[in-house]
PDB file of C-alpha atoms in Angstrom:
ATOM      1  CA  MET A   1      16.020  -4.921  34.779  1.00 45.00           C
ATOM      2  CA  ALA A   2      19.704  -4.433  34.039  1.00 45.00           C
ATOM      3  CA  GLN A   3      20.497  -2.871  30.658  1.00 44.00           C
ATOM      4  CA  ARG A   4      22.336  -5.188  28.313  1.00 45.00           C
ATOM      5  CA  SER A   5      25.838  -3.870  27.680  1.00 45.00           C
ATOM      6  CA  GLN A   6      27.352  -3.587  24.236  1.00 46.00           C
ATOM      7  CA  PRO A   7      30.369  -5.724  23.349  1.00 49.00           C
ATOM      8  CA  VAL A   8      33.627  -3.884  23.975  1.00 46.00           C
ATOM      9  CA  THR A   9      35.980  -4.073  20.988  1.00 47.00           C
ATOM     10  CA  SER A  10      38.851  -1.945  22.265  1.00 49.00           C
ATOM     11  CA  VAL A  11      39.572   0.377  25.141  1.00 48.00           C
ATOM     12  CA  GLY A  12      36.946   3.102  25.364  1.00 57.00           C
ATOM     13  CA  LYS A  13      35.043   1.883  22.318  1.00 66.00           C
ATOM     14  CA  MET A  14      31.832  -0.066  21.643  1.00 67.00           C
ATOM     15  CA  ARG A  15      30.356  -1.702  18.559  1.00 67.00           C
ATOM     16  CA  CYS A  16      27.237  -0.045  17.068  1.00 67.00           C
ATOM     17  CA  ILE A  17      24.165  -2.311  17.190  1.00 63.00           C
ATOM     18  CA  SER A  18      23.038  -0.941  13.803  1.00 64.00           C
ATOM     19  CA  CYS A  19      26.051  -0.749  11.510  1.00 70.00           C
ATOM     20  CA  ARG A  20      28.416  -2.837  13.705  1.00 66.00           C
ATOM     21  CA  ASP A  21      31.186  -0.260  13.377  1.00 66.00           C
ATOM     22  CA  GLU A  22      33.206   0.841  16.394  1.00 65.00           C
ATOM     23  CA  TYR A  23      32.366   4.109  18.123  1.00 61.00           C
ATOM     24  CA  LEU A  24      33.375   5.930  21.291  1.00 62.00           C
ATOM     25  CA  ALA A  25      31.471   4.564  24.283  1.00 58.00           C
ATOM     26  CA  SER A  26      28.216   6.372  25.135  1.00 54.00           C
ATOM     27  CA  ASP A  27      24.721   5.576  26.420  1.00 50.00           C
ATOM     28  CA  ALA A  28      23.107   5.709  22.983  1.00 54.00           C
ATOM     29  CA  GLY A  29      23.899   2.153  21.907  1.00 60.00           C
ATOM     30  CA  THR A  30      24.586   3.357  18.370  1.00 65.00           C
ATOM     31  CA  CYS A  31      27.214   5.480  16.685  1.00 70.00           C
ATOM     32  CA  LYS A  32      26.488   9.144  16.018  1.00 70.00           C
ATOM     33  CA  GLU A  33      25.755   8.599  12.320  1.00 73.00           C
ATOM     34  CA  CYS A  34      23.215   5.801  12.954  1.00 71.00           C
ATOM     35  CA  TYR A  35      21.601   7.759  15.796  1.00 70.00           C
ATOM     36  CA  GLU A  36      21.112  10.823  13.572  1.00 69.00           C
ATOM     37  CA  GLU A  37      19.821   8.656  10.722  1.00 73.00           C
ATOM     38  CA  ALA A  38      17.305   6.986  13.044  1.00 71.00           C
ATOM     39  CA  SER A  39      16.118  10.383  14.290  1.00 73.00           C
ATOM     40  CA  GLU A  40      15.618  11.596  10.730  1.00 74.00           C
ATOM     41  CA  THR A  41      13.691   8.416   9.870  1.00 77.00           C
ATOM     42  CA  GLU A  42      11.433   8.907  12.897  1.00 78.00           C
ATOM     43  CA  GLU A  43      10.653  12.479  11.877  1.00 81.00           C
ATOM     44  CA  GLU A  44       9.996  11.317   8.322  1.00 82.00           C
ATOM     45  CA  LEU A  45       7.535   8.690   9.545  1.00 85.00           C
ATOM     46  CA  LYS A  46       5.753  11.266  11.679  1.00 84.00           C
ATOM     47  CA  ARG A  47       5.332  13.539   8.658  1.00 84.00           C
ATOM     48  CA  GLU A  48       4.048  10.644   6.557  1.00 85.00           C
ATOM     49  CA  ILE A  49       1.524   9.714   9.263  1.00 86.00           C
ATOM     50  CA  GLU A  50       0.267  13.296   9.425  1.00 82.00           C
ATOM     51  CA  ASP A  51      -0.021  13.392   5.617  1.00 80.00           C
ATOM     52  CA  LEU A  52      -2.024  10.159   5.647  1.00 80.00           C
ATOM     53  CA  LYS A  53      -4.331  11.518   8.343  1.00 75.00           C
ATOM     54  CA  SER A  54      -4.937  14.627   6.246  1.00 74.00           C
ATOM     55  CA  LYS A  55      -5.699  12.538   3.148  1.00 69.00           C
ATOM     56  CA  ILE A  56      -8.112  10.319   5.090  1.00 72.00           C
ATOM     57  CA  SER A  57      -9.861  13.381   6.468  1.00 67.00           C
ATOM     58  CA  PHE A  58     -10.079  14.864   2.972  1.00 61.00           C
ATOM     59  CA  LEU A  59     -11.395  11.665   1.373  1.00 62.00           C
ATOM     60  CA  THR A  60     -13.926  10.846   4.098  1.00 69.00           C
ATOM     61  CA  TRP A  61     -17.459  11.804   3.117  1.00 70.00           C
ATOM     62  CA  LEU A  62     -19.495  13.769   5.603  1.00 72.00           C
ATOM     63  CA  SER A  63     -22.185  11.414   6.832  1.00 78.00           C
ATOM     64  CA  PRO A  64     -25.730  12.679   6.144  1.00 80.00           C
ATOM     65  CA  VAL A  65     -26.930  10.951   9.323  1.00 77.00           C
ATOM     66  CA  ASP A  66     -24.624  13.008  11.537  1.00 69.00           C
ATOM     67  CA  ASP A  67     -27.066  15.567  12.940  1.00 52.00           C
ATOM     68  CA  HIS A  68     -24.396  17.562  14.735  1.00 46.00           C
ATOM     69  CA  HIS A  69     -22.254  18.365  11.695  1.00 49.00           C
ATOM     70  CA  ARG A  70     -24.666  18.016   8.803  1.00 51.00           C
ATOM     71  CA  PRO A  71     -25.014  21.088   6.555  1.00 48.00           C
ATOM     72  CA  SER A  72     -28.209  21.363   4.518  1.00 51.00           C
ATOM     73  CA  SER A  73     -26.185  21.085   1.294  1.00 49.00           C
ATOM     74  CA  VAL A  74     -25.218  17.526   2.163  1.00 51.00           C
ATOM     75  CA  LEU A  75     -28.831  16.441   2.469  1.00 56.00           C
ATOM     76  CA  SER A  76     -29.877  18.251  -0.697  1.00 57.00           C
ATOM     77  CA  PHE A  77     -27.587  16.040  -2.788  1.00 77.00           C
ATOM     78  CA  THR A  78     -28.524  12.676  -1.294  1.00 84.00           C
ATOM     79  CA  ASP A  79     -30.233  10.559  -3.929  1.00 88.00           C
ATOM     80  CA  VAL A  80     -31.384   7.452  -2.063  1.00 93.00           C
ATOM     81  CA  VAL A  81     -32.972   6.614   1.276  1.00 93.00           C
ATOM     82  CA  LEU A  82     -32.840   3.444   3.361  1.00 95.00           C
ATOM     83  CA  VAL A  83     -35.922   2.456   5.346  1.00 94.00           C
ATOM     84  CA  ALA A  84     -36.108   0.138   8.333  1.00 93.00           C
ATOM     85  CA  THR A  85     -39.326  -1.673   7.487  1.00 84.00           C
ATOM     86  CA  ASP A  86     -39.730  -3.045  11.017  1.00 76.00           C
ATOM     87  CA  ASP A  87     -39.560   0.397  12.578  1.00 68.00           C
ATOM     88  CA  GLN A  88     -41.953   3.361  12.225  1.00 82.00           C
ATOM     89  CA  SER A  89     -39.076   5.807  11.957  1.00 86.00           C
ATOM     90  CA  PRO A  90     -37.823   8.320   9.376  1.00 90.00           C
ATOM     91  CA  PRO A  91     -35.805   7.111   6.371  1.00 91.00           C
ATOM     92  CA  VAL A  92     -32.008   7.337   6.440  1.00 92.00           C
ATOM     93  CA  PRO A  93     -30.621   9.462   3.592  1.00 92.00           C
ATOM     94  CA  ALA A  94     -27.534   8.419   1.642  1.00 93.00           C
ATOM     95  CA  HIS A  95     -25.687   8.801  -1.644  1.00 92.00           C
ATOM     96  CA  LYS A  96     -25.824   6.055  -4.254  1.00 93.00           C
ATOM     97  CA  ALA A  97     -22.142   6.612  -5.021  1.00 91.00           C
ATOM     98  CA  ILE A  98     -21.194   5.725  -1.450  1.00 92.00           C
ATOM     99  CA  LEU A  99     -23.445   2.660  -1.220  1.00 95.00           C
ATOM    100  CA  VAL A 100     -22.213   1.345  -4.554  1.00 94.00           C
ATOM    101  CA  SER A 101     -18.553   1.808  -3.624  1.00 91.00           C
ATOM    102  CA  ARG A 102     -18.896   0.172  -0.209  1.00 93.00           C
ATOM    103  CA  SER A 103     -21.103  -2.833  -0.943  1.00 95.00           C
ATOM    104  CA  PRO A 104     -21.249  -5.182  -3.950  1.00 95.00           C
ATOM    105  CA  VAL A 105     -24.853  -5.952  -3.006  1.00 96.00           C
ATOM    106  CA  PHE A 106     -25.856  -2.290  -3.182  1.00 96.00           C
ATOM    107  CA  LYS A 107     -23.839  -1.986  -6.381  1.00 95.00           C
ATOM    108  CA  ALA A 108     -25.802  -4.785  -8.060  1.00 94.00           C
ATOM    109  CA  MET A 109     -29.050  -3.358  -6.721  1.00 94.00           C
ATOM    110  CA  LEU A 110     -28.531   0.249  -7.775  1.00 94.00           C
ATOM    111  CA  GLU A 111     -26.806  -0.294 -11.098  1.00 92.00           C
ATOM    112  CA  SER A 112     -29.568  -2.538 -12.416  1.00 90.00           C
ATOM    113  CA  ASP A 113     -33.218  -1.966 -13.269  1.00 87.00           C
ATOM    114  CA  MET A 114     -34.375  -3.137  -9.854  1.00 89.00           C
ATOM    115  CA  GLU A 115     -37.146  -1.398  -7.917  1.00 90.00           C
ATOM    116  CA  GLU A 116     -34.634   0.152  -5.488  1.00 89.00           C
ATOM    117  CA  SER A 117     -32.782   1.842  -8.345  1.00 89.00           C
ATOM    118  CA  ARG A 118     -35.967   3.235  -9.891  1.00 90.00           C
ATOM    119  CA  SER A 119     -37.600   4.407  -6.662  1.00 92.00           C
ATOM    120  CA  GLY A 120     -34.508   5.538  -4.794  1.00 90.00           C
ATOM    121  CA  THR A 121     -35.748   3.676  -1.720  1.00 94.00           C
ATOM    122  CA  ILE A 122     -34.066   0.638  -0.190  1.00 95.00           C
ATOM    123  CA  LYS A 123     -36.211  -1.260   2.298  1.00 94.00           C
ATOM    124  CA  ILE A 124     -34.296  -3.246   4.903  1.00 94.00           C
ATOM    125  CA  SER A 125     -36.071  -5.752   7.124  1.00 91.00           C
ATOM    126  CA  ASP A 126     -35.137  -7.099  10.549  1.00 91.00           C
ATOM    127  CA  VAL A 127     -33.280  -3.967  11.590  1.00 93.00           C
ATOM    128  CA  SER A 128     -34.010  -1.044  13.878  1.00 93.00           C
ATOM    129  CA  TYR A 129     -33.630   2.601  12.919  1.00 93.00           C
ATOM    130  CA  ASN A 130     -30.650   3.075  15.250  1.00 94.00           C
ATOM    131  CA  VAL A 131     -28.795   0.114  13.775  1.00 95.00           C
ATOM    132  CA  LEU A 132     -29.540   1.212  10.212  1.00 96.00           C
ATOM    133  CA  ARG A 133     -28.392   4.737  11.023  1.00 94.00           C
ATOM    134  CA  SER A 134     -25.132   3.407  12.492  1.00 96.00           C
ATOM    135  CA  PHE A 135     -24.670   1.184   9.450  1.00 97.00           C
ATOM    136  CA  VAL A 136     -24.992   4.089   7.000  1.00 95.00           C
ATOM    137  CA  HIS A 137     -22.756   6.264   9.182  1.00 93.00           C
ATOM    138  CA  TYR A 138     -20.050   3.585   9.057  1.00 93.00           C
ATOM    139  CA  LEU A 139     -20.205   3.433   5.259  1.00 93.00           C
ATOM    140  CA  TYR A 140     -19.183   7.100   5.202  1.00 90.00           C
ATOM    141  CA  THR A 141     -16.736   7.298   8.097  1.00 87.00           C
ATOM    142  CA  ALA A 142     -15.531   3.748   8.951  1.00 88.00           C
ATOM    143  CA  GLU A 143     -16.511   4.546  12.535  1.00 89.00           C
ATOM    144  CA  ALA A 144     -19.174   3.100  14.833  1.00 93.00           C
ATOM    145  CA  THR A 145     -19.989   3.285  18.521  1.00 94.00           C
ATOM    146  CA  LEU A 146     -20.333  -0.326  19.587  1.00 95.00           C
ATOM    147  CA  ASP A 147     -21.805  -2.232  22.470  1.00 96.00           C
ATOM    148  CA  GLU A 148     -22.403  -5.976  22.326  1.00 94.00           C
ATOM    149  CA  SER A 149     -25.923  -5.632  20.926  1.00 95.00           C
ATOM    150  CA  MET A 150     -24.969  -3.071  18.269  1.00 97.00           C
ATOM    151  CA  ALA A 151     -21.920  -5.098  17.200  1.00 97.00           C
ATOM    152  CA  LEU A 152     -24.074  -8.189  16.735  1.00 97.00           C
ATOM    153  CA  ASP A 153     -26.716  -6.347  14.664  1.00 97.00           C
ATOM    154  CA  LEU A 154     -24.166  -4.501  12.540  1.00 98.00           C
ATOM    155  CA  LEU A 155     -22.263  -7.702  11.814  1.00 98.00           C
ATOM    156  CA  VAL A 156     -25.456  -9.280  10.497  1.00 97.00           C
ATOM    157  CA  LEU A 157     -26.066  -6.267   8.230  1.00 97.00           C
ATOM    158  CA  ALA A 158     -22.432  -6.213   7.137  1.00 97.00           C
ATOM    159  CA  GLU A 159     -22.639  -9.855   6.134  1.00 97.00           C
ATOM    160  CA  ARG A 160     -25.947  -9.340   4.313  1.00 97.00           C
ATOM    161  CA  TYR A 161     -24.553  -6.468   2.235  1.00 97.00           C
ATOM    162  CA  GLN A 162     -20.989  -7.832   2.056  1.00 96.00           C
ATOM    163  CA  VAL A 163     -19.326  -4.895   3.789  1.00 95.00           C
ATOM    164  CA  LYS A 164     -16.234  -6.863   4.785  1.00 93.00           C
ATOM    165  CA  HIS A 165     -14.489  -4.054   6.644  1.00 92.00           C
ATOM    166  CA  LEU A 166     -17.462  -3.498   8.948  1.00 95.00           C
ATOM    167  CA  LYS A 167     -17.897  -7.218   9.531  1.00 96.00           C
ATOM    168  CA  ALA A 168     -14.256  -7.545  10.588  1.00 94.00           C
ATOM    169  CA  TYR A 169     -14.614  -4.452  12.789  1.00 95.00           C
ATOM    170  CA  CYS A 170     -17.614  -5.891  14.642  1.00 97.00           C
ATOM    171  CA  GLU A 171     -16.092  -9.370  14.856  1.00 97.00           C
ATOM    172  CA  LYS A 172     -12.958  -7.992  16.486  1.00 95.00           C
ATOM    173  CA  PHE A 173     -15.068  -6.175  19.080  1.00 97.00           C
ATOM    174  CA  MET A 174     -17.204  -9.241  19.805  1.00 97.00           C
ATOM    175  CA  THR A 175     -14.134 -11.469  20.085  1.00 97.00           C
ATOM    176  CA  SER A 176     -12.760  -9.178  22.786  1.00 95.00           C
ATOM    177  CA  LYS A 177     -15.985  -9.657  24.767  1.00 95.00           C
ATOM    178  CA  VAL A 178     -16.070 -13.472  24.759  1.00 95.00           C
ATOM    179  CA  ASN A 179     -16.165 -14.972  28.248  1.00 92.00           C
ATOM    180  CA  GLY A 180     -17.312 -18.092  30.057  1.00 87.00           C
ATOM    181  CA  GLU A 181     -20.892 -16.866  30.217  1.00 88.00           C
ATOM    182  CA  ASN A 182     -21.481 -15.968  26.571  1.00 91.00           C
ATOM    183  CA  ALA A 183     -19.050 -18.338  24.824  1.00 91.00           C
ATOM    184  CA  LEU A 184     -21.721 -20.812  23.740  1.00 90.00           C
ATOM    185  CA  ILE A 185     -24.024 -18.157  22.279  1.00 91.00           C
ATOM    186  CA  SER A 186     -21.063 -16.447  20.614  1.00 94.00           C
ATOM    187  CA  PHE A 187     -19.925 -19.719  19.053  1.00 92.00           C
ATOM    188  CA  ALA A 188     -23.377 -20.458  17.635  1.00 91.00           C
ATOM    189  CA  PHE A 189     -23.674 -16.908  16.284  1.00 94.00           C
ATOM    190  CA  ALA A 190     -20.188 -17.020  14.748  1.00 94.00           C
ATOM    191  CA  ASN A 191     -20.930 -20.337  13.088  1.00 92.00           C
ATOM    192  CA  GLN A 192     -24.175 -19.003  11.628  1.00 93.00           C
ATOM    193  CA  HIS A 193     -22.523 -15.888  10.207  1.00 95.00           C
ATOM    194  CA  ASN A 194     -19.162 -17.359   9.214  1.00 93.00           C
ATOM    195  CA  ALA A 195     -17.155 -15.217  11.640  1.00 95.00           C
ATOM    196  CA  LYS A 196     -13.968 -17.276  11.784  1.00 94.00           C
ATOM    197  CA  HIS A 197     -12.012 -15.419  14.479  1.00 94.00           C
ATOM    198  CA  LEU A 198     -15.017 -15.123  16.771  1.00 96.00           C
ATOM    199  CA  MET A 199     -15.722 -18.811  16.240  1.00 93.00           C
ATOM    200  CA  GLU A 200     -12.186 -19.830  17.208  1.00 92.00           C
ATOM    201  CA  ALA A 201     -12.141 -17.625  20.319  1.00 94.00           C
ATOM    202  CA  SER A 202     -15.586 -18.816  21.402  1.00 93.00           C
ATOM    203  CA  LEU A 203     -14.814 -22.494  20.827  1.00 91.00           C
ATOM    204  CA  SER A 204     -11.630 -22.206  22.858  1.00 90.00           C
ATOM    205  CA  MET A 205     -13.571 -20.636  25.730  1.00 91.00           C
ATOM    206  CA  VAL A 206     -16.295 -23.279  25.447  1.00 88.00           C
ATOM    207  CA  MET A 207     -13.762 -26.105  25.705  1.00 86.00           C
ATOM    208  CA  ASP A 208     -12.175 -24.477  28.752  1.00 86.00           C
ATOM    209  CA  ASN A 209     -15.570 -24.316  30.481  1.00 84.00           C
ATOM    210  CA  MET A 210     -17.341 -27.482  29.297  1.00 81.00           C
ATOM    211  CA  ASP A 211     -18.549 -28.531  32.758  1.00 81.00           C
ATOM    212  CA  LYS A 212     -20.276 -25.200  33.384  1.00 82.00           C
ATOM    213  CA  LEU A 213     -21.589 -24.560  29.898  1.00 79.00           C
ATOM    214  CA  THR A 214     -23.322 -27.923  29.483  1.00 79.00           C
ATOM    215  CA  LYS A 215     -25.554 -26.956  32.416  1.00 83.00           C
ATOM    216  CA  GLN A 216     -26.734 -23.710  30.814  1.00 82.00           C
ATOM    217  CA  ASP A 217     -30.173 -23.360  29.213  1.00 85.00           C
ATOM    218  CA  GLU A 218     -28.417 -22.098  26.065  1.00 82.00           C
ATOM    219  CA  TYR A 219     -26.693 -25.472  25.748  1.00 83.00           C
ATOM    220  CA  LYS A 220     -29.995 -27.349  25.944  1.00 85.00           C
ATOM    221  CA  GLU A 221     -31.480 -25.049  23.293  1.00 86.00           C
ATOM    222  CA  LEU A 222     -28.476 -25.593  21.056  1.00 84.00           C
ATOM    223  CA  VAL A 223     -28.830 -29.376  21.374  1.00 83.00           C
ATOM    224  CA  GLU A 224     -32.414 -29.080  20.130  1.00 85.00           C
ATOM    225  CA  LYS A 225     -31.835 -26.487  17.406  1.00 86.00           C
ATOM    226  CA  ASP A 226     -28.443 -27.522  16.034  1.00 84.00           C
ATOM    227  CA  PRO A 227     -27.214 -30.914  17.294  1.00 84.00           C
ATOM    228  CA  ARG A 228     -24.633 -30.955  14.505  1.00 83.00           C
ATOM    229  CA  LEU A 229     -22.927 -27.946  16.075  1.00 85.00           C
ATOM    230  CA  VAL A 230     -22.877 -29.644  19.479  1.00 82.00           C
ATOM    231  CA  VAL A 231     -21.243 -32.705  17.908  1.00 85.00           C
ATOM    232  CA  GLY A 232     -18.595 -30.395  16.443  1.00 83.00           C
ATOM    233  CA  ILE A 233     -17.902 -28.915  19.879  1.00 84.00           C
ATOM    234  CA  TYR A 234     -17.410 -32.381  21.399  1.00 81.00           C
ATOM    235  CA  GLU A 235     -15.185 -33.485  18.540  1.00 82.00           C
ATOM    236  CA  ALA A 236     -12.967 -30.446  19.094  1.00 81.00           C
ATOM    237  CA  TYR A 237     -12.993 -31.046  22.851  1.00 78.00           C
ATOM    238  CA  LEU A 238     -12.022 -34.709  22.532  1.00 81.00           C
ATOM    239  CA  SER A 239      -9.314 -33.836  20.009  1.00 77.00           C
ATOM    240  CA  LYS A 240      -7.877 -31.341  22.483  1.00 71.00           C
ATOM    241  CA  GLN A 241      -7.940 -33.952  25.259  1.00 68.00           C
ATOM    242  CA  VAL A 242      -6.129 -36.471  23.059  1.00 61.00           C
ATOM    243  CA  ASN A 243      -3.470 -33.939  22.092  1.00 62.00           C
ATOM    244  CA  THR A 244      -2.965 -32.914  25.709  1.00 60.00           C
ATOM    245  CA  ALA A 245      -2.580 -36.559  26.743  1.00 56.00           C
ATOM    246  CA  ALA A 246      -0.104 -37.157  23.925  1.00 56.00           C
ATOM    247  CA  VAL A 247       2.028 -34.200  24.966  1.00 53.00           C
ATOM    248  CA  ALA A 248       1.950 -35.319  28.596  1.00 56.00           C
ATOM    249  CA  THR A 249       3.023 -38.852  27.570  1.00 62.00           C
ATOM    250  CA  GLU A 250       6.102 -37.475  25.775  1.00 60.00           C
ATOM    251  CA  TYR A 251       7.400 -36.034  29.031  1.00 55.00           C
ATOM    252  CA  LEU A 252       6.914 -39.230  31.062  1.00 56.00           C
TER     253      LEU A 252
END
């Protein structure tokens, strides 16, 4: 692609794209002063980014569920455990301070006279040990290793305990995985758990593949379980058809 030339203002001179002053022609596109200022700004931003990374590293709590980097001192100061009641697995240790700061649900639970606060044990149903472990790890580090199954389970937990950052994190991952095969299931899941972006992406994919999706077993199950949702899909589909026809008519 040809490089766009700068406007010539007088013989041998160009006009700077930053300050609009004239300067001797060169390949930089800016005058010397603006070029040097931009370079200084870039270096400044790099230093600020490094400072922010250092602060994040300093402020991030070491996760007590990280077996590879977990010193015994970290475990000795944990003051609460989370238990997956549907799984015969060991409890997941944590710090009340972290749970309270990350989740308003945990905050209400642990700052009141509820059983969880007195016993130091939080029982969580409908979750596996691996999912619970990943959930606690995220509360400390804002990091999680996701596949489609883990993202789905973590989003449910994030919604239950109002961990908005984790919910958005999982929703973004799931949205990137929407395709013609899973769009219907994704739309139903998103609707159930109020995942707006996933819902929009899934609905768009559903409408683009209506002929195929209406033949799937998942569609038949959805008709039986939630006919209201199916009506919503058709309303959106018909609205799209009407809008497309209206646009086409304007160009006739």
